[in-house]
């Protein structure tokens, strides 16, 4: 199979089945974590367990895709390797979406955890009286000055790599990426709504006021812009490099 032919295999059965299986795994874990009682040690570690489950989606997808690809080859009695010389559009978009989503979730969790610790310390010192309001302001500020630029940078890094991997089908890959990212952030938003926010109720009310559609759409747009930026910069750089030999 040539690289151009590999690019046309956008929805090959093993990759599509592995993607559905991985999303199913994430949904089941998300529903399970949303039903964990707030009290007790397990309830307090729910966010950490959620992020761990998100990290596991990458090996779950890769291993299931490899197993299904080998099974398909055995059934077809084909001697060739399941790996091809070109990038699979669905696989590229899906893995990129998983990795960027995981990195953003970990960064957001660390930001919220750090800001919560700062607000708790200020509360103990009597410098603030409303923990929820302090947390909401801090997370909103960090979301604008830290997380959003990091999302653009991560997207640009992915776009730079896409330019070297893909021989065509950028818009198709980007569309698949956007759908997967939207589904992952929607799942995370669902888990957030199912849990009792406790002292962070003001922050959850802030997210509810923004609305899931606007919030998820903004995250998809930021990442997509980053990918297009990185892709375009590498394409421009390749053109400049060719001029100078």
GROMACS .gro file of C-alpha atoms in nm:
model
  245
    1UNK     CA    1   0.000   0.000   0.000
    2UNK     CA    2   0.138   0.340  -0.097
    3UNK     CA    3   0.135   0.643   0.130
    4UNK     CA    4  -0.139   0.803  -0.076
    5UNK     CA    5  -0.352   0.489  -0.049
    6UNK     CA    6  -0.294   0.474   0.323
    7UNK     CA    7  -0.429   0.825   0.360
    8UNK     CA    8  -0.753   0.724   0.192
    9UNK     CA    9  -0.812   0.456   0.459
   10UNK     CA   10  -0.976   0.717   0.678
   11UNK     CA   11  -1.232   0.485   0.837
   12UNK     CA   12  -1.068   0.142   0.828
   13UNK     CA   13  -1.254  -0.107   1.045
   14UNK     CA   14  -0.985  -0.182   1.310
   15UNK     CA   15  -0.916   0.185   1.379
   16UNK     CA   16  -1.285   0.278   1.386
   17UNK     CA   17  -1.371  -0.014   1.615
   18UNK     CA   18  -1.080   0.070   1.846
   19UNK     CA   19  -1.194   0.434   1.860
   20UNK     CA   20  -1.549   0.334   1.953
   21UNK     CA   21  -1.416   0.088   2.212
   22UNK     CA   22  -1.192   0.357   2.364
   23UNK     CA   23  -1.473   0.612   2.382
   24UNK     CA   24  -1.693   0.345   2.541
   25UNK     CA   25  -1.422   0.278   2.798
   26UNK     CA   26  -1.401   0.651   2.879
   27UNK     CA   27  -1.780   0.682   2.908
   28UNK     CA   28  -1.810   0.380   3.140
   29UNK     CA   29  -1.530   0.510   3.363
   30UNK     CA   30  -1.687   0.855   3.362
   31UNK     CA   31  -2.028   0.723   3.465
   32UNK     CA   32  -1.867   0.509   3.735
   33UNK     CA   33  -1.673   0.804   3.877
   34UNK     CA   34  -1.977   1.030   3.868
   35UNK     CA   35  -2.156   0.786   4.100
   36UNK     CA   36  -1.873   0.777   4.357
   37UNK     CA   37  -1.997   0.925   4.688
   38UNK     CA   38  -1.840   1.255   4.785
   39UNK     CA   39  -1.743   1.146   5.132
   40UNK     CA   40  -1.445   0.928   5.211
   41UNK     CA   41  -1.101   0.881   5.061
   42UNK     CA   42  -1.224   0.753   4.726
   43UNK     CA   43  -1.452   1.050   4.679
   44UNK     CA   44  -1.165   1.289   4.744
   45UNK     CA   45  -0.946   1.108   4.490
   46UNK     CA   46  -1.213   1.102   4.217
   47UNK     CA   47  -1.045   1.374   4.010
   48UNK     CA   48  -0.709   1.196   4.024
   49UNK     CA   49  -0.875   0.868   3.924
   50UNK     CA   50  -1.053   1.045   3.639
   51UNK     CA   51  -0.726   1.183   3.502
   52UNK     CA   52  -0.564   0.841   3.538
   53UNK     CA   53  -0.849   0.689   3.336
   54UNK     CA   54  -0.800   0.955   3.069
   55UNK     CA   55  -0.429   0.868   3.047
   56UNK     CA   56  -0.517   0.501   3.001
   57UNK     CA   57  -0.730   0.577   2.694
   58UNK     CA   58  -0.416   0.616   2.478
   59UNK     CA   59  -0.277   0.263   2.540
   60UNK     CA   60  -0.631   0.122   2.530
   61UNK     CA   61  -0.682   0.266   2.181
   62UNK     CA   62  -0.339   0.166   2.051
   63UNK     CA   63  -0.348  -0.191   2.185
   64UNK     CA   64  -0.706  -0.257   2.075
   65UNK     CA   65  -0.629  -0.121   1.726
   66UNK     CA   66  -0.322  -0.344   1.696
   67UNK     CA   67  -0.512  -0.652   1.812
   68UNK     CA   68  -0.798  -0.586   1.571
   69UNK     CA   69  -0.558  -0.516   1.282
   70UNK     CA   70  -0.374  -0.844   1.336
   71UNK     CA   71  -0.703  -1.030   1.363
   72UNK     CA   72  -0.820  -0.877   1.036
   73UNK     CA   73  -0.499  -0.985   0.864
   74UNK     CA   74  -0.529  -1.340   0.998
   75UNK     CA   75  -0.886  -1.362   0.871
   76UNK     CA   76  -0.779  -1.230   0.530
   77UNK     CA   77  -0.473  -1.460   0.535
   78UNK     CA   78  -0.258  -1.161   0.441
   79UNK     CA   79   0.118  -1.187   0.495
   80UNK     CA   80   0.181  -0.814   0.513
   81UNK     CA   81   0.227  -0.613   0.830
   82UNK     CA   82  -0.072  -0.418   0.969
   83UNK     CA   83   0.143  -0.105   0.977
   84UNK     CA   84   0.150   0.102   0.658
   85UNK     CA   85   0.385   0.364   0.527
   86UNK     CA   86   0.132   0.646   0.548
   87UNK     CA   87  -0.055   0.799   0.835
   88UNK     CA   88  -0.408   0.677   0.901
   89UNK     CA   89  -0.631   0.984   0.920
   90UNK     CA   90  -0.868   0.851   1.187
   91UNK     CA   91  -0.582   0.711   1.395
   92UNK     CA   92  -0.384   1.035   1.370
   93UNK     CA   93  -0.683   1.252   1.463
   94UNK     CA   94  -0.796   1.024   1.745
   95UNK     CA   95  -0.457   0.986   1.913
   96UNK     CA   96  -0.389   1.359   1.879
   97UNK     CA   97  -0.725   1.439   2.038
   98UNK     CA   98  -0.663   1.197   2.326
   99UNK     CA   99  -0.312   1.325   2.399
  100UNK     CA  100  -0.403   1.695   2.384
  101UNK     CA  101  -0.716   1.639   2.591
  102UNK     CA  102  -0.518   1.452   2.858
  103UNK     CA  103  -0.249   1.722   2.876
  104UNK     CA  104  -0.509   1.998   2.903
  105UNK     CA  105  -0.705   1.812   3.170
  106UNK     CA  106  -0.391   1.748   3.376
  107UNK     CA  107  -0.290   2.113   3.347
  108UNK     CA  108  -0.640   2.229   3.442
  109UNK     CA  109  -0.649   1.992   3.738
  110UNK     CA  110  -0.309   2.109   3.864
  111UNK     CA  111  -0.414   2.471   3.819
  112UNK     CA  112  -0.736   2.416   4.013
  113UNK     CA  113  -0.556   2.217   4.283
  114UNK     CA  114  -0.288   2.486   4.321
  115UNK     CA  115  -0.539   2.771   4.324
  116UNK     CA  116  -0.753   2.583   4.575
  117UNK     CA  117  -0.454   2.543   4.805
  118UNK     CA  118  -0.375   2.916   4.779
  119UNK     CA  119  -0.736   3.013   4.853
  120UNK     CA  120  -0.748   2.773   5.149
  121UNK     CA  121  -0.427   2.928   5.288
  122UNK     CA  122  -0.565   3.280   5.245
  123UNK     CA  123  -0.882   3.169   5.422
  124UNK     CA  124  -0.686   3.034   5.718
  125UNK     CA  125  -0.500   3.363   5.741
  126UNK     CA  126  -0.827   3.556   5.733
  127UNK     CA  127  -0.741   3.736   5.407
  128UNK     CA  128  -1.052   3.606   5.228
  129UNK     CA  129  -1.398   3.504   5.345
  130UNK     CA  130  -1.537   3.338   5.031
  131UNK     CA  131  -1.333   3.037   4.918
  132UNK     CA  132  -1.554   2.970   4.617
  133UNK     CA  133  -1.523   3.323   4.482
  134UNK     CA  134  -1.145   3.317   4.527
  135UNK     CA  135  -1.121   2.986   4.342
  136UNK     CA  136  -1.346   3.107   4.060
  137UNK     CA  137  -1.146   3.426   4.002
  138UNK     CA  138  -0.813   3.241   4.019
  139UNK     CA  139  -0.916   2.965   3.779
  140UNK     CA  140  -1.068   3.218   3.536
  141UNK     CA  141  -0.750   3.425   3.532
  142UNK     CA  142  -0.522   3.124   3.489
  143UNK     CA  143  -0.753   2.989   3.219
  144UNK     CA  144  -0.701   3.309   3.019
  145UNK     CA  145  -0.331   3.378   3.076
  146UNK     CA  146  -0.199   3.022   3.106
  147UNK     CA  147  -0.423   2.742   2.983
  148UNK     CA  148  -0.545   2.908   2.661
  149UNK     CA  149  -0.191   2.994   2.538
  150UNK     CA  150  -0.073   2.644   2.630
  151UNK     CA  151  -0.363   2.497   2.432
  152UNK     CA  152  -0.260   2.699   2.127
  153UNK     CA  153   0.101   2.586   2.172
  154UNK     CA  154  -0.001   2.221   2.205
  155UNK     CA  155  -0.222   2.248   1.899
  156UNK     CA  156   0.061   2.413   1.704
  157UNK     CA  157   0.297   2.131   1.802
  158UNK     CA  158   0.043   1.876   1.679
  159UNK     CA  159  -0.007   2.070   1.354
  160UNK     CA  160   0.369   2.079   1.298
  161UNK     CA  161   0.383   1.700   1.332
  162UNK     CA  162   0.075   1.653   1.111
  163UNK     CA  163   0.254   1.833   0.826
  164UNK     CA  164   0.527   1.571   0.839
  165UNK     CA  165   0.289   1.275   0.877
  166UNK     CA  166  -0.001   1.351   0.646
  167UNK     CA  167   0.026   1.339   0.267
  168UNK     CA  168  -0.324   1.481   0.229
  169UNK     CA  169  -0.662   1.495   0.397
  170UNK     CA  170  -0.587   1.779   0.642
  171UNK     CA  171  -0.944   1.904   0.659
  172UNK     CA  172  -1.082   1.552   0.706
  173UNK     CA  173  -0.834   1.482   0.985
  174UNK     CA  174  -0.911   1.817   1.148
  175UNK     CA  175  -1.285   1.749   1.133
  176UNK     CA  176  -1.243   1.408   1.298
  177UNK     CA  177  -1.015   1.565   1.558
  178UNK     CA  178  -1.274   1.834   1.638
  179UNK     CA  179  -1.552   1.576   1.681
  180UNK     CA  180  -1.342   1.357   1.912
  181UNK     CA  181  -1.221   1.652   2.121
  182UNK     CA  182  -1.577   1.780   2.156
  183UNK     CA  183  -1.694   1.436   2.270
  184UNK     CA  184  -1.414   1.409   2.528
  185UNK     CA  185  -1.475   1.755   2.675
  186UNK     CA  186  -1.850   1.685   2.678
  187UNK     CA  187  -1.784   1.371   2.881
  188UNK     CA  188  -1.569   1.566   3.125
  189UNK     CA  189  -1.838   1.833   3.156
  190UNK     CA  190  -2.096   1.562   3.225
  191UNK     CA  191  -1.881   1.420   3.507
  192UNK     CA  192  -1.841   1.771   3.650
  193UNK     CA  193  -2.217   1.827   3.657
  194UNK     CA  194  -2.283   1.494   3.830
  195UNK     CA  195  -2.058   1.563   4.127
  196UNK     CA  196  -2.131   1.776   4.431
  197UNK     CA  197  -1.899   2.077   4.404
  198UNK     CA  198  -1.901   2.153   4.776
  199UNK     CA  199  -1.692   2.465   4.846
  200UNK     CA  200  -1.623   2.498   4.474
  201UNK     CA  201  -1.993   2.549   4.396
  202UNK     CA  202  -1.925   2.907   4.281
  203UNK     CA  203  -1.680   2.774   4.022
  204UNK     CA  204  -1.929   2.516   3.898
  205UNK     CA  205  -2.198   2.785   3.878
  206UNK     CA  206  -1.955   2.992   3.671
  207UNK     CA  207  -1.906   2.702   3.427
  208UNK     CA  208  -2.281   2.644   3.413
  209UNK     CA  209  -2.337   3.012   3.334
  210UNK     CA  210  -2.098   2.989   3.040
  211UNK     CA  211  -2.280   2.679   2.919
  212UNK     CA  212  -2.142   2.350   2.790
  213UNK     CA  213  -2.187   2.430   2.419
  214UNK     CA  214  -1.997   2.758   2.438
  215UNK     CA  215  -1.725   2.619   2.661
  216UNK     CA  216  -1.667   2.302   2.458
  217UNK     CA  217  -1.689   2.494   2.130
  218UNK     CA  218  -1.427   2.743   2.249
  219UNK     CA  219  -1.187   2.463   2.343
  220UNK     CA  220  -1.232   2.296   2.004
  221UNK     CA  221  -1.176   2.625   1.821
  222UNK     CA  222  -0.861   2.711   2.020
  223UNK     CA  223  -0.705   2.369   1.954
  224UNK     CA  224  -0.804   2.372   1.587
  225UNK     CA  225  -0.653   2.718   1.537
  226UNK     CA  226  -0.334   2.594   1.702
  227UNK     CA  227  -0.316   2.293   1.470
  228UNK     CA  228  -0.370   2.504   1.159
  229UNK     CA  229  -0.110   2.750   1.283
  230UNK     CA  230   0.152   2.479   1.339
  231UNK     CA  231   0.071   2.312   1.008
  232UNK     CA  232   0.096   2.640   0.821
  233UNK     CA  233   0.419   2.745   0.991
  234UNK     CA  234   0.589   2.416   0.901
  235UNK     CA  235   0.464   2.439   0.543
  236UNK     CA  236   0.602   2.793   0.521
  237UNK     CA  237   0.930   2.684   0.677
  238UNK     CA  238   0.964   2.399   0.427
  239UNK     CA  239   0.912   2.646   0.144
  240UNK     CA  240   1.177   2.880   0.282
  241UNK     CA  241   1.417   2.589   0.341
  242UNK     CA  242   1.378   2.477  -0.023
  243UNK     CA  243   1.475   2.824  -0.142
  244UNK     CA  244   1.805   2.801   0.045
  245UNK     CA  245   1.860   2.442  -0.064
   0.00000   0.00000   0.00000
